[in-house]
Structure formats: C-alpha cells, structure tokens
PDB file of C-alpha atoms and ligand atoms in Angstrom:
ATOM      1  CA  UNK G   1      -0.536  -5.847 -15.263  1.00 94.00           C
ATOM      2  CA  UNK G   2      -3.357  -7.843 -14.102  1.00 97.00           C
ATOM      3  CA  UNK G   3      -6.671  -9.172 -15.333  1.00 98.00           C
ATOM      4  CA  UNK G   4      -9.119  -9.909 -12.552  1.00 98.00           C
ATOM      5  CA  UNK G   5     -12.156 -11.857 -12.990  1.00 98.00           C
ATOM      6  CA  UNK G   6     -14.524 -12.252 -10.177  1.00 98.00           C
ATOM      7  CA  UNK G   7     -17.523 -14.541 -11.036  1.00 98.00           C
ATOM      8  CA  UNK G   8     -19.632 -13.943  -7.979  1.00 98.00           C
ATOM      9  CA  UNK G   9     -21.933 -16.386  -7.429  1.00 98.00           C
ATOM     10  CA  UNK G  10     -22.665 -17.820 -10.621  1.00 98.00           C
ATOM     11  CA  UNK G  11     -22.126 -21.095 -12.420  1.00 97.00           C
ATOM     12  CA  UNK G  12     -22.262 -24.345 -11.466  1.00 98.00           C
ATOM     13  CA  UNK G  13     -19.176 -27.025 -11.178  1.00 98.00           C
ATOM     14  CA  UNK G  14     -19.498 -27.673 -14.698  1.00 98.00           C
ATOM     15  CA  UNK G  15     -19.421 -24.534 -15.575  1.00 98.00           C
ATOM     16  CA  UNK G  16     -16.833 -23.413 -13.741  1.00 98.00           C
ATOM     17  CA  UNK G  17     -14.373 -26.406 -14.969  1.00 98.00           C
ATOM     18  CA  UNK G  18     -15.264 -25.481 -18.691  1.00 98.00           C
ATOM     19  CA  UNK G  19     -14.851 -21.834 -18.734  1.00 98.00           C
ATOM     20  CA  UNK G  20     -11.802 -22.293 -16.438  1.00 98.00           C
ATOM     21  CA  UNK G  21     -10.306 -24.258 -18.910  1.00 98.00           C
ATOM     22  CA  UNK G  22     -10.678 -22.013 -22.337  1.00 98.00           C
ATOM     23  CA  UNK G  23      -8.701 -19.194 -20.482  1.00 98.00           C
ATOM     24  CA  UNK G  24      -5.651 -18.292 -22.832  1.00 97.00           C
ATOM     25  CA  UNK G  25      -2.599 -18.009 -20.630  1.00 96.00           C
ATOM     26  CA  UNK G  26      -1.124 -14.602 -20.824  1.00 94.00           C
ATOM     27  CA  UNK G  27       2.460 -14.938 -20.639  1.00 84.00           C
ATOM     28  CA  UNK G  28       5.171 -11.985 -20.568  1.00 84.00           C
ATOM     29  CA  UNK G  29       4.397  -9.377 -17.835  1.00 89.00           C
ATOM     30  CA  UNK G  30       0.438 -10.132 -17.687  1.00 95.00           C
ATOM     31  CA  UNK G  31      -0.878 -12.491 -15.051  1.00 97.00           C
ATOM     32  CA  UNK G  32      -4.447 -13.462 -14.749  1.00 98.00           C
ATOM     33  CA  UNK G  33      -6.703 -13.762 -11.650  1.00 98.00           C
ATOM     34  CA  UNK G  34      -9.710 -15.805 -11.474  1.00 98.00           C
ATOM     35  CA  UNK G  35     -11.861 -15.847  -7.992  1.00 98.00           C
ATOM     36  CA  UNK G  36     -15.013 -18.354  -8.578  1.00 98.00           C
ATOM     37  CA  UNK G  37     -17.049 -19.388  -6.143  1.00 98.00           C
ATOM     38  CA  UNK G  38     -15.435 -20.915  -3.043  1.00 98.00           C
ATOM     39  CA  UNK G  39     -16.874 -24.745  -3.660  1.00 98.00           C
ATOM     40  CA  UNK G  40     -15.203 -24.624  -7.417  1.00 98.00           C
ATOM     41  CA  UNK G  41     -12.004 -23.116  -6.014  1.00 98.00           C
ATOM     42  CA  UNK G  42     -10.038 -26.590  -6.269  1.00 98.00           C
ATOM     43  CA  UNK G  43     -11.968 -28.202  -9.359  1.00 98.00           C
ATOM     44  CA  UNK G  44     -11.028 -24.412 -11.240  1.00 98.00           C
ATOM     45  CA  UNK G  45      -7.202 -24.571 -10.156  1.00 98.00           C
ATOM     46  CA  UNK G  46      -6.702 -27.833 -12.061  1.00 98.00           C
ATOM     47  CA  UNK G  47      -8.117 -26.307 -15.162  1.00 98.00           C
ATOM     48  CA  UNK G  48      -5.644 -22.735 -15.034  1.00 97.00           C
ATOM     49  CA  UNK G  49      -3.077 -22.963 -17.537  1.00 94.00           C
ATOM     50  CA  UNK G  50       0.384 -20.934 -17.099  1.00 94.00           C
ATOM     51  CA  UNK G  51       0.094 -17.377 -15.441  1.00 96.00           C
ATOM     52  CA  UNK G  52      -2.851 -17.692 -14.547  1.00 98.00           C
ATOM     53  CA  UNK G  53      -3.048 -17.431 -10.349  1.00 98.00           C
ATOM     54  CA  UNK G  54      -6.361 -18.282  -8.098  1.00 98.00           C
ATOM     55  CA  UNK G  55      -8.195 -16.062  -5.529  1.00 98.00           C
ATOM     56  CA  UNK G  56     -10.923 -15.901  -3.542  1.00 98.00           C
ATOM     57  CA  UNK G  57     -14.147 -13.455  -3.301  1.00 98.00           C
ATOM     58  CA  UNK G  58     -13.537 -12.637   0.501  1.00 98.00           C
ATOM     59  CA  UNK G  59     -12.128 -14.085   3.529  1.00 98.00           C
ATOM     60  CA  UNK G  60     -12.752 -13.570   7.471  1.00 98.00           C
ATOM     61  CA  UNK G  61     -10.484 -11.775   9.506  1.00 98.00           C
ATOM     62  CA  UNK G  62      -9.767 -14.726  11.942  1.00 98.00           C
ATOM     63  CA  UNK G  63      -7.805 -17.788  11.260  1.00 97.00           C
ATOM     64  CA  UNK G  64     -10.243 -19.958  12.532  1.00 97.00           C
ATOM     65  CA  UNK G  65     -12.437 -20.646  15.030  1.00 98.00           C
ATOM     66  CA  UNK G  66     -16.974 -20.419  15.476  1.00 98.00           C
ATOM     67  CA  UNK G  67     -17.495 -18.120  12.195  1.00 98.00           C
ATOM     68  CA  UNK G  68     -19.986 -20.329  10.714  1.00 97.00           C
ATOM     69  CA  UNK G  69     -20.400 -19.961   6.630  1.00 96.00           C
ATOM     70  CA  UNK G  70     -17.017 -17.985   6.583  1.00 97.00           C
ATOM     71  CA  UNK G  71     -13.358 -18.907   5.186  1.00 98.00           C
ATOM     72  CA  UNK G  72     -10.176 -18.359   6.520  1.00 98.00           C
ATOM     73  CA  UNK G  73      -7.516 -17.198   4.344  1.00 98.00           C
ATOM     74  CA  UNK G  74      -5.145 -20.010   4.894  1.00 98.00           C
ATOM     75  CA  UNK G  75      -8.201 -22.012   3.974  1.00 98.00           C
ATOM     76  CA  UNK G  76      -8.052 -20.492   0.750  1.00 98.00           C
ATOM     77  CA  UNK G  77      -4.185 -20.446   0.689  1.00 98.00           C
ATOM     78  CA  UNK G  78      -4.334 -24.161   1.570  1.00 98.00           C
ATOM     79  CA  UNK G  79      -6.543 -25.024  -1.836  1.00 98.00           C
ATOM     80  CA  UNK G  80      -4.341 -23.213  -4.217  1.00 98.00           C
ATOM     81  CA  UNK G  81      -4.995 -19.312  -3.953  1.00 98.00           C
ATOM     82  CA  UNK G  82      -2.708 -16.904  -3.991  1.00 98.00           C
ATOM     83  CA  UNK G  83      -5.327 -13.893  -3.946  1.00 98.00           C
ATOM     84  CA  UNK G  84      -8.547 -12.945  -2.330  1.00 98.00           C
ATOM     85  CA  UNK G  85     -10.806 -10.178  -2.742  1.00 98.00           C
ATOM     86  CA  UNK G  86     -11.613  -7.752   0.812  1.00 98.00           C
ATOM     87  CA  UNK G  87     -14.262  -5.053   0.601  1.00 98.00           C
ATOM     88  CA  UNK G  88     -15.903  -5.472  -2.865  1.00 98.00           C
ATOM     89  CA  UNK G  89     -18.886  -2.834  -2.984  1.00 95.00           C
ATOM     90  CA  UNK G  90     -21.545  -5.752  -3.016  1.00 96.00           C
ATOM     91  CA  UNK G  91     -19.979  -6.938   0.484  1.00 97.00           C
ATOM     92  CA  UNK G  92     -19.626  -3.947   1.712  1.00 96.00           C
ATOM     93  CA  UNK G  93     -23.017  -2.810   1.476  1.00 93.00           C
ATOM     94  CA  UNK G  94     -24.605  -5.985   1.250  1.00 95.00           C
ATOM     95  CA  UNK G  95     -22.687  -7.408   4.398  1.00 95.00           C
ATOM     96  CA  UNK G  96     -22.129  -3.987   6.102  1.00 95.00           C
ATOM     97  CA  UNK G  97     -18.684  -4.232   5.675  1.00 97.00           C
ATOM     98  CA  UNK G  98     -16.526  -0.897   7.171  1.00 98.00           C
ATOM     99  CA  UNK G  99     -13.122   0.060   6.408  1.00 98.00           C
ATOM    100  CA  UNK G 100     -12.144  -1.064   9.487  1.00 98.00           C
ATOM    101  CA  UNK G 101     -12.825  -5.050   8.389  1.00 98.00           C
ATOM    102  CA  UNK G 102     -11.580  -5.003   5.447  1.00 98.00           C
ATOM    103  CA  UNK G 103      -8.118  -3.928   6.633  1.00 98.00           C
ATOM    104  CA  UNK G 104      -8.419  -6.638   8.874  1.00 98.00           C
ATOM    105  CA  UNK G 105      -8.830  -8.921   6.341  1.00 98.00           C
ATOM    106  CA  UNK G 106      -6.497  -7.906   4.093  1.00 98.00           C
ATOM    107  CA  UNK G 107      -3.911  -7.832   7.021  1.00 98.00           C
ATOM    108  CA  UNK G 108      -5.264 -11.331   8.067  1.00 98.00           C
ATOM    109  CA  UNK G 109      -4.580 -12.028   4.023  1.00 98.00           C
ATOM    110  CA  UNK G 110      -1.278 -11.482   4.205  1.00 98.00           C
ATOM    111  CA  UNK G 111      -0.725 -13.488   7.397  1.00 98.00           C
ATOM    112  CA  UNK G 112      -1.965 -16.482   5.459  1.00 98.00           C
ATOM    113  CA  UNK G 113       0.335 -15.548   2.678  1.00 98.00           C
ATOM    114  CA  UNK G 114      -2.156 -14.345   0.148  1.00 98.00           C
ATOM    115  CA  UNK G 115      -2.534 -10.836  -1.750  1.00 98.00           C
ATOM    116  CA  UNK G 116      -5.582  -8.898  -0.999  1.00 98.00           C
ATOM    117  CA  UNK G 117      -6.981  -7.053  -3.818  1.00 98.00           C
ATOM    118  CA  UNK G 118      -8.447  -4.268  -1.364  1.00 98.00           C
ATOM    119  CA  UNK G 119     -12.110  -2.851  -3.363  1.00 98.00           C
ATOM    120  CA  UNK G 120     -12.460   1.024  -3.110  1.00 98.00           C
ATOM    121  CA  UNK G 121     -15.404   3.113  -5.179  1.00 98.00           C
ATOM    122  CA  UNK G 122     -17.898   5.911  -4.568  1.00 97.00           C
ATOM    123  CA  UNK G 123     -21.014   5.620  -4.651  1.00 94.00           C
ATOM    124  CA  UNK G 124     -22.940   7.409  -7.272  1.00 93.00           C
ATOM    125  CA  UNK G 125     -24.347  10.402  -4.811  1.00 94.00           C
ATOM    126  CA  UNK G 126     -20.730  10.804  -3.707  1.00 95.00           C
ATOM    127  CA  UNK G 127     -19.855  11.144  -7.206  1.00 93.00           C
ATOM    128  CA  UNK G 128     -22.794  13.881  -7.961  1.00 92.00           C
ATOM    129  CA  UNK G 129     -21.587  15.993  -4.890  1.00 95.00           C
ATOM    130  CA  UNK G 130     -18.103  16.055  -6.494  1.00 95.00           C
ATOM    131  CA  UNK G 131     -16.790  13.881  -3.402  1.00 97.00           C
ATOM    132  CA  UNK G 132     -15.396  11.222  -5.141  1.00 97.00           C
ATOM    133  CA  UNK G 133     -11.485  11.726  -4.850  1.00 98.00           C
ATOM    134  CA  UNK G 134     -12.172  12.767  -0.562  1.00 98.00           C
ATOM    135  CA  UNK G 135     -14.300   9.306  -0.029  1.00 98.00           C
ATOM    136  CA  UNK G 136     -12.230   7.357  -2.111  1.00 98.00           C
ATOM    137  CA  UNK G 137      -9.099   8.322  -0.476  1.00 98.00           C
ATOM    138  CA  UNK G 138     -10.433   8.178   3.256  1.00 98.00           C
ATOM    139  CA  UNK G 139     -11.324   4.619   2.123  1.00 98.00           C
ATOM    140  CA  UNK G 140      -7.914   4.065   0.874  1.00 98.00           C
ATOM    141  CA  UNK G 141      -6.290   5.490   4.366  1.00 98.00           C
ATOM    142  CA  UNK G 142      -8.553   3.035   6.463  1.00 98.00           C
ATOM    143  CA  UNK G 143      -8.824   0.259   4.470  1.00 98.00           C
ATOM    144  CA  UNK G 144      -5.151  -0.356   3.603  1.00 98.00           C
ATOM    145  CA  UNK G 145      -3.518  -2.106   6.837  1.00 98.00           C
ATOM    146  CA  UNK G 146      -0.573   0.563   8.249  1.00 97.00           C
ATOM    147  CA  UNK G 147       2.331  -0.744   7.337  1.00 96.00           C
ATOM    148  CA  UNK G 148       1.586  -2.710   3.999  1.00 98.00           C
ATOM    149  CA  UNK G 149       3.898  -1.532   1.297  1.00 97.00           C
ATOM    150  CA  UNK G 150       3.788  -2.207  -2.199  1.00 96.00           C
ATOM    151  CA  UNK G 151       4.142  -5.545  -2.980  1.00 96.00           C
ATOM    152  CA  UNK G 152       1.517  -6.588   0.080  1.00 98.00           C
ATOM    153  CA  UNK G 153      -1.641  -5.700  -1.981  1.00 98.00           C
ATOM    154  CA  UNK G 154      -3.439  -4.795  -5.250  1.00 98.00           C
ATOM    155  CA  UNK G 155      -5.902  -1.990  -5.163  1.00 98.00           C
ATOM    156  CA  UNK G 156      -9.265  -2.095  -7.346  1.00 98.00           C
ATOM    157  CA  UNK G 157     -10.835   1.236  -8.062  1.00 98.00           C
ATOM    158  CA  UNK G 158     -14.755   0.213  -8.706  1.00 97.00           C
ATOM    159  CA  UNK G 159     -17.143   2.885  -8.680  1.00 96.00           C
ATOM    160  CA  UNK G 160     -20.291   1.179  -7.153  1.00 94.00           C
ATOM    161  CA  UNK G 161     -22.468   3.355  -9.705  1.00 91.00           C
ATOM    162  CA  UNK G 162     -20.609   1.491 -13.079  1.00 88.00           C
ATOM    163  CA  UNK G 163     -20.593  -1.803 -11.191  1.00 87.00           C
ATOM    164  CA  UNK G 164     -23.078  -4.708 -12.947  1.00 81.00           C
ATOM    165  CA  UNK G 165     -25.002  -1.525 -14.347  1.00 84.00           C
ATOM    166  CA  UNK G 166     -23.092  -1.257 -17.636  1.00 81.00           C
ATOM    167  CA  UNK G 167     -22.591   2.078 -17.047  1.00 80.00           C
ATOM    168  CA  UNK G 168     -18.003   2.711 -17.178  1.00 80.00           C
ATOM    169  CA  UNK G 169     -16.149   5.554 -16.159  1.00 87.00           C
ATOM    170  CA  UNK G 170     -15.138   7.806 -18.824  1.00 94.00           C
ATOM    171  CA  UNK G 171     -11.430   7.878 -19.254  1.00 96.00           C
ATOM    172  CA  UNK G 172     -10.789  11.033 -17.897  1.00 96.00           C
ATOM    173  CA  UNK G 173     -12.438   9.812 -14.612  1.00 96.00           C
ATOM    174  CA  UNK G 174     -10.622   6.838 -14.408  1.00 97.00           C
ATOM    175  CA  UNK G 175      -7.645   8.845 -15.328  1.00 97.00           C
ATOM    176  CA  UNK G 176      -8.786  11.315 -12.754  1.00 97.00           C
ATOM    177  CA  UNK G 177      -9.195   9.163  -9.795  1.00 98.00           C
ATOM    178  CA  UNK G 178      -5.808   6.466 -10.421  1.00 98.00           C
ATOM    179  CA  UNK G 179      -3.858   9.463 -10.593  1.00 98.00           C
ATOM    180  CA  UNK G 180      -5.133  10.510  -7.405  1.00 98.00           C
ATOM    181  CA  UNK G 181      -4.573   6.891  -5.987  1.00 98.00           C
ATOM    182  CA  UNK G 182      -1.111   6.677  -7.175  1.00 98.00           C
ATOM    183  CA  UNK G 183      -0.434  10.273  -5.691  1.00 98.00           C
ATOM    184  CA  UNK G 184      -1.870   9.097  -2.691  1.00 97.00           C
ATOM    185  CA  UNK G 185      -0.444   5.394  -2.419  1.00 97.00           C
ATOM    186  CA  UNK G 186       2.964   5.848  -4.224  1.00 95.00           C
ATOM    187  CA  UNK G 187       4.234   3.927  -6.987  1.00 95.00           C
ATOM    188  CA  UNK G 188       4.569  -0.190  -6.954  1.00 95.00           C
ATOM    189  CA  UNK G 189       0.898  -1.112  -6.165  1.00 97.00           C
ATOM    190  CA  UNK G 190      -0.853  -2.366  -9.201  1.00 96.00           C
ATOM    191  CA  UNK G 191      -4.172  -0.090  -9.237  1.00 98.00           C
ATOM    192  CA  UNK G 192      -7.109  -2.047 -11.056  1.00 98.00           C
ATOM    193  CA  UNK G 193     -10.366  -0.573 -12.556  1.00 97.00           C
ATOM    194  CA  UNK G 194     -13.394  -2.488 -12.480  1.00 96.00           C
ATOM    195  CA  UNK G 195     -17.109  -1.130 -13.482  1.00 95.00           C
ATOM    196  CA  UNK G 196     -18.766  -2.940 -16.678  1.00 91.00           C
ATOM    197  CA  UNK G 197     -15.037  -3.232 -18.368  1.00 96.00           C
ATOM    198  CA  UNK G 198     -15.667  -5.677 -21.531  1.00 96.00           C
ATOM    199  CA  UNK G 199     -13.771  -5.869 -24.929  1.00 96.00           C
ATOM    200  CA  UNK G 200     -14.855  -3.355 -26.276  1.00 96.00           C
ATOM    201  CA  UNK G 201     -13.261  -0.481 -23.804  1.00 96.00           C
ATOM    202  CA  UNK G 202     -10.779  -2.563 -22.382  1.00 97.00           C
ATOM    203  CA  UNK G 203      -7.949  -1.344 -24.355  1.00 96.00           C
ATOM    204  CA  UNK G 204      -8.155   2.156 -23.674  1.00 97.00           C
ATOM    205  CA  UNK G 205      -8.933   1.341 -20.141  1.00 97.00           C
ATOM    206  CA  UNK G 206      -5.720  -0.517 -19.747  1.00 97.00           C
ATOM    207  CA  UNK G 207      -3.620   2.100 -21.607  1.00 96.00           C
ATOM    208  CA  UNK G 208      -3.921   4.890 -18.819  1.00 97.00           C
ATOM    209  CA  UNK G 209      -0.822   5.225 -16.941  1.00 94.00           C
ATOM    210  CA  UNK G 210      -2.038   4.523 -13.279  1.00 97.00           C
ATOM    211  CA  UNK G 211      -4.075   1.785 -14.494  1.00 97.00           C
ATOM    212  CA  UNK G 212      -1.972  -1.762 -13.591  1.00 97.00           C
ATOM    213  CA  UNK G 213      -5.120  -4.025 -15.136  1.00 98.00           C
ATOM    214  CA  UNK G 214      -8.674  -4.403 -14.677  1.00 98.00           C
ATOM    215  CA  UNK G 215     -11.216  -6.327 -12.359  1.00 98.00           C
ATOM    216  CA  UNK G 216     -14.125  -7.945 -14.470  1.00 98.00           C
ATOM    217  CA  UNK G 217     -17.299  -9.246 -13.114  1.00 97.00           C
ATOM    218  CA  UNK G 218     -20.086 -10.246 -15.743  1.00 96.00           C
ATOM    219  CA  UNK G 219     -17.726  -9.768 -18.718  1.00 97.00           C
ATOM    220  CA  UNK G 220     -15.568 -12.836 -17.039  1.00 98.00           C
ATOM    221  CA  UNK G 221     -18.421 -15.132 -17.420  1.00 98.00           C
ATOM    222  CA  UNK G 222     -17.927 -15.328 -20.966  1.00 98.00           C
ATOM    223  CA  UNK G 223     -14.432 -17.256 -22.237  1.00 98.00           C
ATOM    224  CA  UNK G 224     -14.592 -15.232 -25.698  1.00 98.00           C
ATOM    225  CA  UNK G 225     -14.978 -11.964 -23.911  1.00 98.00           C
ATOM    226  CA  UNK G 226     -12.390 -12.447 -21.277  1.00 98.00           C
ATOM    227  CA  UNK G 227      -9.885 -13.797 -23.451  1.00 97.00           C
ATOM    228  CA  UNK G 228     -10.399 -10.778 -25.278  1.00 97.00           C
ATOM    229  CA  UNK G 229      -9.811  -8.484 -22.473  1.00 97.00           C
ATOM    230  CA  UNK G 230      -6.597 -10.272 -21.585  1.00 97.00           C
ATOM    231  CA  UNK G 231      -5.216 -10.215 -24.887  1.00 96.00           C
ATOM    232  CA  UNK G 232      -5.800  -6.728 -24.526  1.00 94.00           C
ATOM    233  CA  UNK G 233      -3.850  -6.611 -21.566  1.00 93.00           C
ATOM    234  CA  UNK G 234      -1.156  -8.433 -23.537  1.00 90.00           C
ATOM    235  CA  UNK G 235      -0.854  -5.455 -25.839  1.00 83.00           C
ATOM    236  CA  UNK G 236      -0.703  -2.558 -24.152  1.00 77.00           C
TER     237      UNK G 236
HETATM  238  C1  PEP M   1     -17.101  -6.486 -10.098  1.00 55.31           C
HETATM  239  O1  PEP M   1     -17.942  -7.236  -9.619  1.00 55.31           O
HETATM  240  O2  PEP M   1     -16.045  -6.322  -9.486  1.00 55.31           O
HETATM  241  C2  PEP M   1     -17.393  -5.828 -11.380  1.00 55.31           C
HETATM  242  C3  PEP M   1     -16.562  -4.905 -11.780  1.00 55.31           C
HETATM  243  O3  PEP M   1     -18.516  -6.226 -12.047  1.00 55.31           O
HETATM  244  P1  PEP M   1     -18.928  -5.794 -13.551  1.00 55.31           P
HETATM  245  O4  PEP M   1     -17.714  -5.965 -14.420  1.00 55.31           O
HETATM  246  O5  PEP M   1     -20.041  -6.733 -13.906  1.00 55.31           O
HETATM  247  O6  PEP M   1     -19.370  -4.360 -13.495  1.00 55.31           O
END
C-alpha cells in the first residue's frame, strides 16, 4: 500500500518544511511518498518521519550531460529519493511527452536506482467513446520498459478527466480499469489511483482489490487532509 502525494509546483520552502513535517508516519505495511518541488527536495527529506520515502515529479532520460532545466535521476537519487514520477498527464500533454519517453525514463529510473511510478489515464473523449481499457492498456504496453518486473515500478491509474477537476471515478470504474491493469500487468505491481482522491472517498477507494494506494495532488497540500487519507490507508 502506498500513499502518493505529488505537490506540483506549489509552496514555497517554508511551506514545504512545515507541511513536510506534520505528516503522521504510517507504519505496518503502508509507506508514504511525497514528491515536492525539486528545490525543496533536500530541506523536505529532513522533515519525513519513519516510512515515509521521497520522490521526484519527473526526471530526464539521460544521466547527464546539455539538458538545461532538467534532472537526472541519480540527481534525485543523490539528494535522498527513492521515487520519481514519469509521464504524469500534465507532462505529458503539457511537455508532449509519448510513451516512448517515459519508458525511457522510467528505465533510466531504475538505472539510478529509483522506482518510477509510471502515470497512465484516458482522456475524457477516450472515455466517452468507450476506449478507455484499449488506450489505457496500449499506454501500459509502451510505457512500461520490456523487461521490468514487479518490484521495478509502481503504476498510477489517473484519468486526465478526474485530475485537479474534482470530478473521481466511480468505484466501479476504478474497479473496472485496475482489474484490467492487473489482468494485463500480473500480480506484484502496486497499482495507484489518482483523480481528486480526498478523505472523504479515500477509504472506499483504497478498499478495491487491485487498488495498492492512491496518488494525491491538491488533497496533499493540506496536512489534515492527507493525514487523513493515510490513516485511511492504515485501515484498510
Ligand atoms: C495528480 O496530480 O496526480 C492528481 C491526482 O491531482 P488531484 O488529486 O488534484 O486530482
């Protein structure tokens, strides 16, 4: 089970070192993510309690080199991650970012000794055309490196239409679409949902059986709310 947050690019250093530090630490089976912002990477990793791991919000595929603005992963390795995101839906369409990339950046992930959480989702016309399960699994096939197996990645399920719009899944969807992923992926991958998940759905979210925890953008911005959704995570 894991609890992803992914703050984007929000906060400031304060910020980031105060809500950093009123994360509960989850204990027992549940481990916690937290990607800020790249310059708060090392001021957040002194304020993570117990179980609670550091990632980043995307890497480049090369290990260095004339990629101005980018990060390497063993940059990110080197200040205390252990996780980065590849192919969130705001990179990918915001950054034109194929399939193609973002298995090279999960594979260039795991060269630096990180875990990709690799981002898959329709978007919402995909979703009216009843496409959803076909483009979500092509992305799946082209987007996870050939040869990763189970313990080399986390998947995140987002559908781009319930992302930041507070608009979820219904359960049956998500239950739709993980059981798809699992029958398509096999079992040992942690498969996370993320779209709008906050406190209040969290719980039945988590208790689906293909559903290994839950990535959290806005809702993560808030201690209270987060804290909530890991203690959620703690029950199920
Ligand atoms: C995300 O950015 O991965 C996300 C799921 O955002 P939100 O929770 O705000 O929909």
């Amino acid at each position: 089970m894991l609890i992803a947050a992914n703050w984007k690019m929000n906060g400031s250093a304060d910020f980031a070192k105060d809500l950093a530090s009123k994360i509960i630490s989850p204990g027992g089976d549940v481990k916690v993510l937290i990607c800020p912002p790249t310059p708060y990477l090392s001021a957040v990793k002194a304020e993570l309690g117990d179980g609670i791991y550091l990632g980043g919000q995307d890497c480049h595929d090369q290990a260095e080199g004339a990629y101005t603005g980018s990060t390497a992963a063993g940059m990110l390795e080197d200040v205390g991650c252990e996780y980065v995101l590849v192919g969130h839906s705001e990179r990918r369409s915001m950054c034109h970012e194929n399939d193609k990339m973002v298995s090279s950046k999960a594979r260039a992930a795991k060269e630096a000794g990180l875990i990709p959480v690799i981002c898959v989702g329709e978007k919402l016309e995909s979703r009216e055309a009843g496409e959803h399960l076909e483009v979500v699994k092509s992305q799946i096939k082209h987007s996870v490196p050939d040869g990763f197996v189970s313990d080399d990645y986390v998947l995140a399920y987002e559908p781009v239409w319930a992302i930041g719009t507070g608009k979820t899944a219904s359960i049956d969807d998500i239950n739709e679409m993980h059981n798809t992923i699992r029958a398509q992926i096999g079992p040992g991958v942690d498969i996370l949902y993320g779209g709008s998940v906050k406190a209040a759905n969290a719980a039945d979210i988590l208790s689906l059986n293909n559903v290994g925890g839950v990535l959290v953008g806005g809702a993560s911005l808030n201690a209270d709310e987060f804290n909530a959704i890991i203690k959620a995570g703690i029950l199920d």
